Short mmCIF file of C-alpha atoms and ligand atoms in Angstrom, two decimals:
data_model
loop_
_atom_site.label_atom_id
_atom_site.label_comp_id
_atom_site.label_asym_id
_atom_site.label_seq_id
_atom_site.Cartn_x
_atom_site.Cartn_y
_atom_site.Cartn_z
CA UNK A 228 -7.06 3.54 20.92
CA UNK A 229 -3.20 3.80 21.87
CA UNK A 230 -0.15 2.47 20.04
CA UNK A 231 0.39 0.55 23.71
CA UNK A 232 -1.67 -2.15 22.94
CA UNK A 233 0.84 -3.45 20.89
CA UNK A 234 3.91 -3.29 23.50
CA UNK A 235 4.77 -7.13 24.36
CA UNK A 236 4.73 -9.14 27.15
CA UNK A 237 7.43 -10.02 29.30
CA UNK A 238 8.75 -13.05 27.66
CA UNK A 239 11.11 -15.77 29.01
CA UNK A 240 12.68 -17.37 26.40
CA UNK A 241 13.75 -16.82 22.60
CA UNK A 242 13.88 -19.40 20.07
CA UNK A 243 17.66 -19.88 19.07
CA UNK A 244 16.98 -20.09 15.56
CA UNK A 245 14.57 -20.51 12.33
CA UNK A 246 12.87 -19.03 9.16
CA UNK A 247 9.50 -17.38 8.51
CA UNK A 248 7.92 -16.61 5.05
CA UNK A 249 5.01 -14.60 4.26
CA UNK A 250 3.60 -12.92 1.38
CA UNK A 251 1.38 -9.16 0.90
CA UNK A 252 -0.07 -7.65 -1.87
CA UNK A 253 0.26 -4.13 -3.38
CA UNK A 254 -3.14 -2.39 -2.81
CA UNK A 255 -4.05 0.50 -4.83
CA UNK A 256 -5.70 3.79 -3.15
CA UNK A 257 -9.60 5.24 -3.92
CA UNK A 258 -8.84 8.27 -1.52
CA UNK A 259 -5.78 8.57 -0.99
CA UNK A 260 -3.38 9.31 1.81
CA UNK A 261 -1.22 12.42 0.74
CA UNK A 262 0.25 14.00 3.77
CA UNK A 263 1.25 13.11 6.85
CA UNK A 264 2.50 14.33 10.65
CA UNK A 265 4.59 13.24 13.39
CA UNK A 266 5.90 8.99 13.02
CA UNK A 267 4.00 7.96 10.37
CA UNK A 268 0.08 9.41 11.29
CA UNK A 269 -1.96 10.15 8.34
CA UNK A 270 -3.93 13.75 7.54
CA UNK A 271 -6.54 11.68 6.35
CA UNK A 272 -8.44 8.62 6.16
CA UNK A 273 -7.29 6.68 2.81
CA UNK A 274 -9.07 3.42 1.77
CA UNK A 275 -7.58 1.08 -1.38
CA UNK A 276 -8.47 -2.34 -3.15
CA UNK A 277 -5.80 -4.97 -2.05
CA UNK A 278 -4.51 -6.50 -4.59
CA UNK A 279 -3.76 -10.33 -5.72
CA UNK A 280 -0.87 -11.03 -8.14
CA UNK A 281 1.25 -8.13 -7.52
CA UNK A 282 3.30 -9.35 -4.28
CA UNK A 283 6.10 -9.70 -2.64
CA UNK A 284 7.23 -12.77 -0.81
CA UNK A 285 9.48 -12.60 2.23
CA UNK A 286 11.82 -14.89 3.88
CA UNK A 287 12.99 -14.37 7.34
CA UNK A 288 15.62 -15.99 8.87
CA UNK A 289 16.33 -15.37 12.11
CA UNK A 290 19.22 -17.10 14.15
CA UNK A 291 20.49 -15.93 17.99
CA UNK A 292 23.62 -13.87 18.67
CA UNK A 293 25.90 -15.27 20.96
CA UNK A 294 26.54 -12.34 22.74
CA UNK A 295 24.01 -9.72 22.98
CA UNK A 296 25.04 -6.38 20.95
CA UNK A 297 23.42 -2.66 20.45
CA UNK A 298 22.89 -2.90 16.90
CA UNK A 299 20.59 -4.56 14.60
CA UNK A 300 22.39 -7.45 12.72
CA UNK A 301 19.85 -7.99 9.17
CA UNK A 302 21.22 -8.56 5.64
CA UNK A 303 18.61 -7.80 2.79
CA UNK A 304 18.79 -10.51 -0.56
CA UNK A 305 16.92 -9.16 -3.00
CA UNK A 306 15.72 -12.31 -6.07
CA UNK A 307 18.63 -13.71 -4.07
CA UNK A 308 21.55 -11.05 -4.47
CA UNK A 309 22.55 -9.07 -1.30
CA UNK A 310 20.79 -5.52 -1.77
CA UNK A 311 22.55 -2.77 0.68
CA UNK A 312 20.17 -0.29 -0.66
CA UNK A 313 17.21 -1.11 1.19
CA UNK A 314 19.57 -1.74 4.47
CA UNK A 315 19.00 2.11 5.59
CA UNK A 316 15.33 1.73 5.15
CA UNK A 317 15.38 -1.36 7.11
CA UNK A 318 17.22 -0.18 9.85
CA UNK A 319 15.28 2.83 10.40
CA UNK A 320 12.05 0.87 10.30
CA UNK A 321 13.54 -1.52 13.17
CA UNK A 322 14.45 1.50 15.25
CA UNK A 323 10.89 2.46 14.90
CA UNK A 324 9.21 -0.83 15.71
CA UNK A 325 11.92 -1.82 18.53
CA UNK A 326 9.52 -0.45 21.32
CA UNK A 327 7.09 -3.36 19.98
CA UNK A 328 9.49 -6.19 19.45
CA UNK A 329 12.10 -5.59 22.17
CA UNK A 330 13.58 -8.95 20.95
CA UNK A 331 15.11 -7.20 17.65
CA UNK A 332 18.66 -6.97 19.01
CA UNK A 333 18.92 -10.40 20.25
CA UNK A 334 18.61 -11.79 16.42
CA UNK A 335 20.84 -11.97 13.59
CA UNK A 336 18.59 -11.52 10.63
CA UNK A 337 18.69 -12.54 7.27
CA UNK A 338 15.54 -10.86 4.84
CA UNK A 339 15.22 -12.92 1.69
CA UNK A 340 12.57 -11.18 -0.78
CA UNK A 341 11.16 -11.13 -4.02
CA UNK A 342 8.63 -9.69 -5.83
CA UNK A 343 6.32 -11.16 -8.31
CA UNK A 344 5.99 -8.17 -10.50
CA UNK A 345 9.68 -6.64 -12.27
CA UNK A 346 11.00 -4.30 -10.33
CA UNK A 347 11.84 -2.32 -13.20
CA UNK A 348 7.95 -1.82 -13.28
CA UNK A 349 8.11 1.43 -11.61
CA UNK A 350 5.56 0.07 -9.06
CA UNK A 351 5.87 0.50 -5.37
CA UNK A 352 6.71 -2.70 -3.67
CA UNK A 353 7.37 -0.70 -0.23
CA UNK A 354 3.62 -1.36 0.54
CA UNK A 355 4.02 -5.09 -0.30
CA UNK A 356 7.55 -5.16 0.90
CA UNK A 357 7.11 -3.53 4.37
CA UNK A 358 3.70 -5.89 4.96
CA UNK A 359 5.16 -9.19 3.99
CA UNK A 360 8.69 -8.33 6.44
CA UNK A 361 6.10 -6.78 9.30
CA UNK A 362 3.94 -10.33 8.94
CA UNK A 363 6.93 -12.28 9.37
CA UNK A 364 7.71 -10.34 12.63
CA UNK A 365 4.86 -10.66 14.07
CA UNK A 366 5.05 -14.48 12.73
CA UNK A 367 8.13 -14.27 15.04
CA UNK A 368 6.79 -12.43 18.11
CA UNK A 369 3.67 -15.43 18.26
CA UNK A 370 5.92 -18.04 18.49
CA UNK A 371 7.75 -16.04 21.24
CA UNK A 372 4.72 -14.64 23.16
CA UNK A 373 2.02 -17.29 22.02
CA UNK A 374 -0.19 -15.15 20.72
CA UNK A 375 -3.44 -16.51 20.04
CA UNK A 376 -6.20 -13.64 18.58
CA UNK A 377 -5.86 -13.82 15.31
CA UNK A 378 -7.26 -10.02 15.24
CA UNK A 379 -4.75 -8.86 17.14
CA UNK A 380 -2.04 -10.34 14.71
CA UNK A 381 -3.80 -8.61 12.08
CA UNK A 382 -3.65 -5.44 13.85
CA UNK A 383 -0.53 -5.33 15.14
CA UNK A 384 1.36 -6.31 11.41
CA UNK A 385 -0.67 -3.77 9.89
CA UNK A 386 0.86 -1.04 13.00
CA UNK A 387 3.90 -2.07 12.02
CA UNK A 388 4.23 -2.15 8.08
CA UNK A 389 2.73 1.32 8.85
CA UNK A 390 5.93 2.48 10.62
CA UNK A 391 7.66 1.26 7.39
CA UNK A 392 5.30 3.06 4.71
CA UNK A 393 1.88 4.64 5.54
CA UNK A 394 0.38 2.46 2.23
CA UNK A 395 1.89 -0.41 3.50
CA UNK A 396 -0.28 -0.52 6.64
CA UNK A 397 -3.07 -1.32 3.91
CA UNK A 398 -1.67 -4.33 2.52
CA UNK A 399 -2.47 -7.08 5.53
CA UNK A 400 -6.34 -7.66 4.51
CA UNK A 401 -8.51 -7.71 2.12
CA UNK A 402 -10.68 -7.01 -0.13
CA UNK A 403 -10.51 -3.31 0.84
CA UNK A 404 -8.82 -1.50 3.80
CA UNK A 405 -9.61 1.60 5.93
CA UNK A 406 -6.30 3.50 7.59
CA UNK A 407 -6.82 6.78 9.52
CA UNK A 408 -9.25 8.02 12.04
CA UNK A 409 -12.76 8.82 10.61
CA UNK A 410 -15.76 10.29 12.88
CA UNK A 411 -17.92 8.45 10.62
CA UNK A 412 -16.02 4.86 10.65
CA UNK A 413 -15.81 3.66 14.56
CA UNK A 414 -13.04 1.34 14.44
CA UNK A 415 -10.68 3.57 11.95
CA UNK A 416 -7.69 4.33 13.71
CA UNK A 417 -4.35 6.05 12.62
CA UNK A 418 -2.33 3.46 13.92
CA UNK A 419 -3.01 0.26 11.87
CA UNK A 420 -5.59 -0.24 9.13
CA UNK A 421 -8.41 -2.12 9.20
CA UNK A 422 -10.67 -4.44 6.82
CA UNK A 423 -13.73 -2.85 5.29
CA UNK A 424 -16.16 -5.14 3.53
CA UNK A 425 -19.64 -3.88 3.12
CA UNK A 426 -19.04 -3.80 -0.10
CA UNK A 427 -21.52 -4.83 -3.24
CA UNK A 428 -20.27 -7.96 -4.82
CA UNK A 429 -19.06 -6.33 -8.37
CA UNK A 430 -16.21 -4.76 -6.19
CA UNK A 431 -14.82 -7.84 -4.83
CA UNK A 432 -13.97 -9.45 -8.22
CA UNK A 433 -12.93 -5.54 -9.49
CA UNK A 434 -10.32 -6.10 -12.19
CA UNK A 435 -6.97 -3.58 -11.86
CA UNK A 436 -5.05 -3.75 -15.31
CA UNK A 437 -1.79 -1.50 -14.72
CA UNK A 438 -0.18 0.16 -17.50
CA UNK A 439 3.47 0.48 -17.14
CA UNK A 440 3.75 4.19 -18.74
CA UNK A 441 7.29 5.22 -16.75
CA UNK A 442 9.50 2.18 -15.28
CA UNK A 443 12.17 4.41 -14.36
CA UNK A 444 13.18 6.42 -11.24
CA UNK A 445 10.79 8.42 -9.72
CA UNK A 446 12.04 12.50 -9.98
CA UNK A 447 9.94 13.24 -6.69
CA UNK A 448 10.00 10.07 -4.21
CA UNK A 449 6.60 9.48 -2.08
CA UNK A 450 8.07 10.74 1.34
CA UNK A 451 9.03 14.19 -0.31
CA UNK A 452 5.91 14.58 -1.46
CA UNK A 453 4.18 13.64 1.89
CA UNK A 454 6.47 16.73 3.18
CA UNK A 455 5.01 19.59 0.88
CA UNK A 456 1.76 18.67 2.11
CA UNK A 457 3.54 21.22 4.60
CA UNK A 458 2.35 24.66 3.95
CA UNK A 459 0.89 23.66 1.07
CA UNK A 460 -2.07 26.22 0.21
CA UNK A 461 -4.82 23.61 -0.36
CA UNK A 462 -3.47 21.23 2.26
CA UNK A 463 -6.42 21.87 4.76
CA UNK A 464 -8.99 21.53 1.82
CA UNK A 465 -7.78 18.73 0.42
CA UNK A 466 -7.45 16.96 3.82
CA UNK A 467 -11.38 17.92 4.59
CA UNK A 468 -12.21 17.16 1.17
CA UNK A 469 -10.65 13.47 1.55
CA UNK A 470 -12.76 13.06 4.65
CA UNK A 471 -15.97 14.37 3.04
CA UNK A 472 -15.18 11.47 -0.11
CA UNK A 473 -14.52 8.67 2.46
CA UNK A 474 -18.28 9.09 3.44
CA UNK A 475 -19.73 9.67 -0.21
CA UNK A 476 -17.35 6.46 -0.95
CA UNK A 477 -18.52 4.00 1.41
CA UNK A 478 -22.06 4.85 0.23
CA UNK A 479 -21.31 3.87 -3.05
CA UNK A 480 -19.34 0.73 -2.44
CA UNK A 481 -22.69 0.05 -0.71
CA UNK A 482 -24.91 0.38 -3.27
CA UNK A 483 -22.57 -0.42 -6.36
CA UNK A 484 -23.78 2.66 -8.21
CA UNK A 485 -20.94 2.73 -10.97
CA UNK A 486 -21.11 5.26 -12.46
CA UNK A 487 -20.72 7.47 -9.29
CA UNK A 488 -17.86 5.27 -8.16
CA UNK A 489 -15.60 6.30 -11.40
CA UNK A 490 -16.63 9.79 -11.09
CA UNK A 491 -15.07 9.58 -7.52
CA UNK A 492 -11.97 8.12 -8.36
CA UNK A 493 -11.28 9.87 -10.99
CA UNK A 494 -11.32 12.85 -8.88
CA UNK A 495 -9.44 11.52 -6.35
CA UNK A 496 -6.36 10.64 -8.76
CA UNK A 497 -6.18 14.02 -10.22
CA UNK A 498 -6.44 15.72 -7.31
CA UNK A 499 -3.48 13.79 -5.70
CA UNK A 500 -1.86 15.01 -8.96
CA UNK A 501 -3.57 18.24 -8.56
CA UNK A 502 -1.61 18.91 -5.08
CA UNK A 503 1.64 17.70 -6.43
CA UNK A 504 1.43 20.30 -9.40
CA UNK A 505 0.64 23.08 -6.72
CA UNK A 506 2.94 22.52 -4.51
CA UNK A 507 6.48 24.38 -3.66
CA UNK A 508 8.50 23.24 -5.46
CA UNK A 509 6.49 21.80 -7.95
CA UNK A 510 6.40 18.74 -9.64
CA UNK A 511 4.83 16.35 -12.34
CA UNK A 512 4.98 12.90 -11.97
CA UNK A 513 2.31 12.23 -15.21
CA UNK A 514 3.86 11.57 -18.81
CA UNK A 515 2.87 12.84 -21.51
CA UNK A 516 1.56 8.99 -22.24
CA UNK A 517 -0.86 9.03 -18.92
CA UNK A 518 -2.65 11.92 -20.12
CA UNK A 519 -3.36 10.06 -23.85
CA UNK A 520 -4.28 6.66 -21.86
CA UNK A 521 -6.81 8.88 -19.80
CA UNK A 522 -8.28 10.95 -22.55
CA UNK A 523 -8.94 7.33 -25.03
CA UNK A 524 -10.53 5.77 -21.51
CA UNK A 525 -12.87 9.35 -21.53
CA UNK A 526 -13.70 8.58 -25.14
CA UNK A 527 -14.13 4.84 -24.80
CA UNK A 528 -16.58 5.08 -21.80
CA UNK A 529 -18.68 7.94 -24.23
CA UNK A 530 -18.77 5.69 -27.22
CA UNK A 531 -19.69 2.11 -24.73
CA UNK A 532 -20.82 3.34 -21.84
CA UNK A 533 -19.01 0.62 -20.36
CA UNK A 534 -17.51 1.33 -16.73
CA UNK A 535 -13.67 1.45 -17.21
CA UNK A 536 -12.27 3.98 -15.03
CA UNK A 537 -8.75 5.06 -13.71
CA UNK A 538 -6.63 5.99 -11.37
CA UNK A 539 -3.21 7.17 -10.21
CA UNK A 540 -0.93 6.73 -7.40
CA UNK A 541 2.39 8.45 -7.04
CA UNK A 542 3.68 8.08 -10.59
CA UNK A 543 2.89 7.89 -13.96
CA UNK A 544 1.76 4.45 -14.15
CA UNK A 545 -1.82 3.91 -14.78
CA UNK A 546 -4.35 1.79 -12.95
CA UNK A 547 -7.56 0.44 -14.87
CA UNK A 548 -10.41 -0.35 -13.10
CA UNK A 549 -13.22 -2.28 -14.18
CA UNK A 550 -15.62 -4.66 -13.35
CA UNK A 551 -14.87 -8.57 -14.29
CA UNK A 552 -18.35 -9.16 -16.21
CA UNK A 553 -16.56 -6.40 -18.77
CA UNK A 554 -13.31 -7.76 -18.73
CA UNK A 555 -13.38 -9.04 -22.41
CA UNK A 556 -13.95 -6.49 -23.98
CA UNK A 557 -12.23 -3.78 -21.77
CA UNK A 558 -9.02 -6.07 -21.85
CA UNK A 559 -9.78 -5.86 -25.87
CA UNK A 560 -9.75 -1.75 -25.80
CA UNK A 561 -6.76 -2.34 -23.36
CA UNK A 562 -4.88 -4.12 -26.60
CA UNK A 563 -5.64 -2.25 -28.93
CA UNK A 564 -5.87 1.17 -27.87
CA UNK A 565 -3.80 1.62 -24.45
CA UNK A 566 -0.38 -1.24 -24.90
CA UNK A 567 0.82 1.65 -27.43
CA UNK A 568 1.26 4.33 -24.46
CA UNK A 569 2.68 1.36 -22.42
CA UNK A 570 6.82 1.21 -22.10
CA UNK A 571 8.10 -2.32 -24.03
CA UNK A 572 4.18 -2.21 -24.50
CA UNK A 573 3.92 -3.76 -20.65
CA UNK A 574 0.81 -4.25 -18.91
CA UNK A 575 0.15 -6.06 -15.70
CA UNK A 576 -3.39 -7.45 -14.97
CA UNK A 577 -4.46 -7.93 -11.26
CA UNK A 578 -7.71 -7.98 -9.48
CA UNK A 579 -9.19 -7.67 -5.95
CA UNK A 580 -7.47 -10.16 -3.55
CA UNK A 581 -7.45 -11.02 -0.19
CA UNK A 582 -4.77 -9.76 1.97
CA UNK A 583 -0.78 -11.13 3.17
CA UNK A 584 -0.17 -14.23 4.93
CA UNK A 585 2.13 -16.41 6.14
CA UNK A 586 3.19 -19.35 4.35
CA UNK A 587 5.03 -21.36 6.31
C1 DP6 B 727 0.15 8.29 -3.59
O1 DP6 B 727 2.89 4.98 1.67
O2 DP6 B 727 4.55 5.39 -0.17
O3 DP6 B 727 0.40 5.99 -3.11
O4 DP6 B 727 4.35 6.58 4.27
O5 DP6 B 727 6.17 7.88 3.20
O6 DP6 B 727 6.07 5.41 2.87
P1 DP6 B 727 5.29 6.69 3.10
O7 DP6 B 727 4.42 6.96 1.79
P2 DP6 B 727 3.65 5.95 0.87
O8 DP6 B 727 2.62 6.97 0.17
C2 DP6 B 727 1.65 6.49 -0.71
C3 DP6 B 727 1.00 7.59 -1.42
C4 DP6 B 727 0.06 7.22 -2.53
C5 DP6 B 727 -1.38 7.21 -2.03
C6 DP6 B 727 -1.84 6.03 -1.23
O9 DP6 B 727 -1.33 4.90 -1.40
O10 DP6 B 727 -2.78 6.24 -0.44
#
């Protein structure tokens, strides 16, 4: 499967002007995707829950330029205040994606966005971020090119949000997506990610409480940590080893066995930690708080045997996962045990959702 699929048409005419909004969800990794080569292809195959609540929404306004120029022309508002930071980002991610949507140049661009978690939160909205801008574009591109397979939309947003951010090529579908080849998986592909849903039902209403444990900047941002994957002494290990737990994975998501799924993801999180810690340089990205809010969930699962597990992604933030038919009284543990490590005692509460879309 080649990236060439997703070159357009020849097209004869642009529309002079409009707007496009869509929404995407964060999604949280299982096995994640730590390490990466060349524009944006993944070591190894990663698979995450999408998420519901946690989103960002996305406004794209797009109006003609009188006279064609060699630049890209965008403004970023972020909650409605013009955000220059992000404009580098941006414009990197439309030099990447320009071989797809040749029609980039001919726009002026105005990217409205919000998010509907804070973004003090110290969680990632690139995934969401990158996934709601690439549906819009491809929002764009149908009404240019009349595209019709809805499969192919699917596709083709998730190839490009993962020229933005690897994670965010996992945000277009739900309830769980697949990104990176995998012998065992026969339509995984590095370029875009796809939708994997032979699940058992207690995973599509899993529960994902996150506990805010850091909002501040990260020390160590995502894309330096991709790049000590380099040389890294376990890299090769790890990589194989992420393979290996994509098979043992699926199996369980088949057959809903618990107690293996926790002991999985578990090991998954700290090993992504695990890498980080070995590499060089080094670096923690855990609190002293994460490693409390783990050690009470160890005790709590000893004492109830209840199925409350965690996990990690790049930060020190906690995800809880759980199954909905123990919500009440996880949520209760949650309250009284785990809001203490939280910072301004803030939690977030999300589930299993079912992918971006466009609104209108
Ligand atoms: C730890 O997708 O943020 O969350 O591709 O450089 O944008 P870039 O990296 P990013 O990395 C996410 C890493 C992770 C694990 C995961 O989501 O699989």
């Amino acid at each position: 499967m080649t990236a060439s699929k997703f070159l357009m048409k020849d097209y004869s005419s642009l529309p002079e002007k409009g707007s496009i909004t869509s929404e995407a969800p964060s999604n949280i990794a299982l096995v994640k995707y730590w390490g990466k080569r060349d524009i944006q292809i993944p070591e190894n195959t990663s698979i995450s829950f999408t998420l519901n609540t946690c989103k960002t929404i996305t406004t794209l306004h797009f109006e003609k330029k009188e006279n064609l120029t060699n630049d890209y022309s965008f403004q970023v508002y972020l909650d409605g205040e013009r955000t220059t930071s992000f404009e580098p980002k941006i414009g990197k991610f439309f030099e990447r994606i320009e071989e797809y949507l040749p029609f980039l140049k001919n726009y002026k661009f105005k990217i409205e966005t919000s998010n509907s978690f804070p973004h003090s939160s110290g969680i990632a909205s690139s995934a969401s971020g990158m996934a709601a801008l690439s549906m819009c574009l491809v929002a764009l591109e149908k009404q240019i090119d009349n595209l019709k397979d809805n499969l192919y939309f699917q596709n083709k947003a998730s190839f490009l949000a993962r020229l933005g951010s690897g994670s965010a090529s996992r945000s277009i579908d739900g309830p769980m997506m697949i990104w990176g080849k995998h012998e065992a998986i026969p339509e995984s592909t590095n370029n875009y990610a796809i939708k994997y849903d032979k699940i058992d039902p207690v995973f599509k209403e899993y529960q994902d409480t996150i506990l805010l444990v850091d909002k501040g900047e990260k020390q160590v941002s995502s894309t330096v940590g991709h790049q000590l994957m380099y040389g890294h002494p376990f890299s090769e290990q790890r990589f194989n080893q992420a393979q290996d737990n994509m098979v043992s994975l699926l199996e369980i998501l088949e057959s809903g066995n618990l107690k293996n799924f926790i002991s999985l993801v578990e090991r998954e999180a700290l090993t992504l930690h695990a890498m980080m810690m070995t590499s060089n340089p080094y670096f923690i990205l855990m609190k002293p708080n994460t490693l409390e809010i783990i050690n009470r969930i160890w005790a709590f699962r000893k004492e109830t045997n209840l199925n409350l597990c965690f996990t990690l992604d790049a930060g020190a933030n906690v995800h809880l996962l759980y199954p909905k038919n123990e919500a009440d009284k996880t949520l209760d543990f949650i309250k009284k045990e785990l809001v203490a490590y939280c910072k301004n005692g803030e939690y977030l509460c999300d589930n299993v959702g079912s992918g971006a879309s466009v609104i209108i």
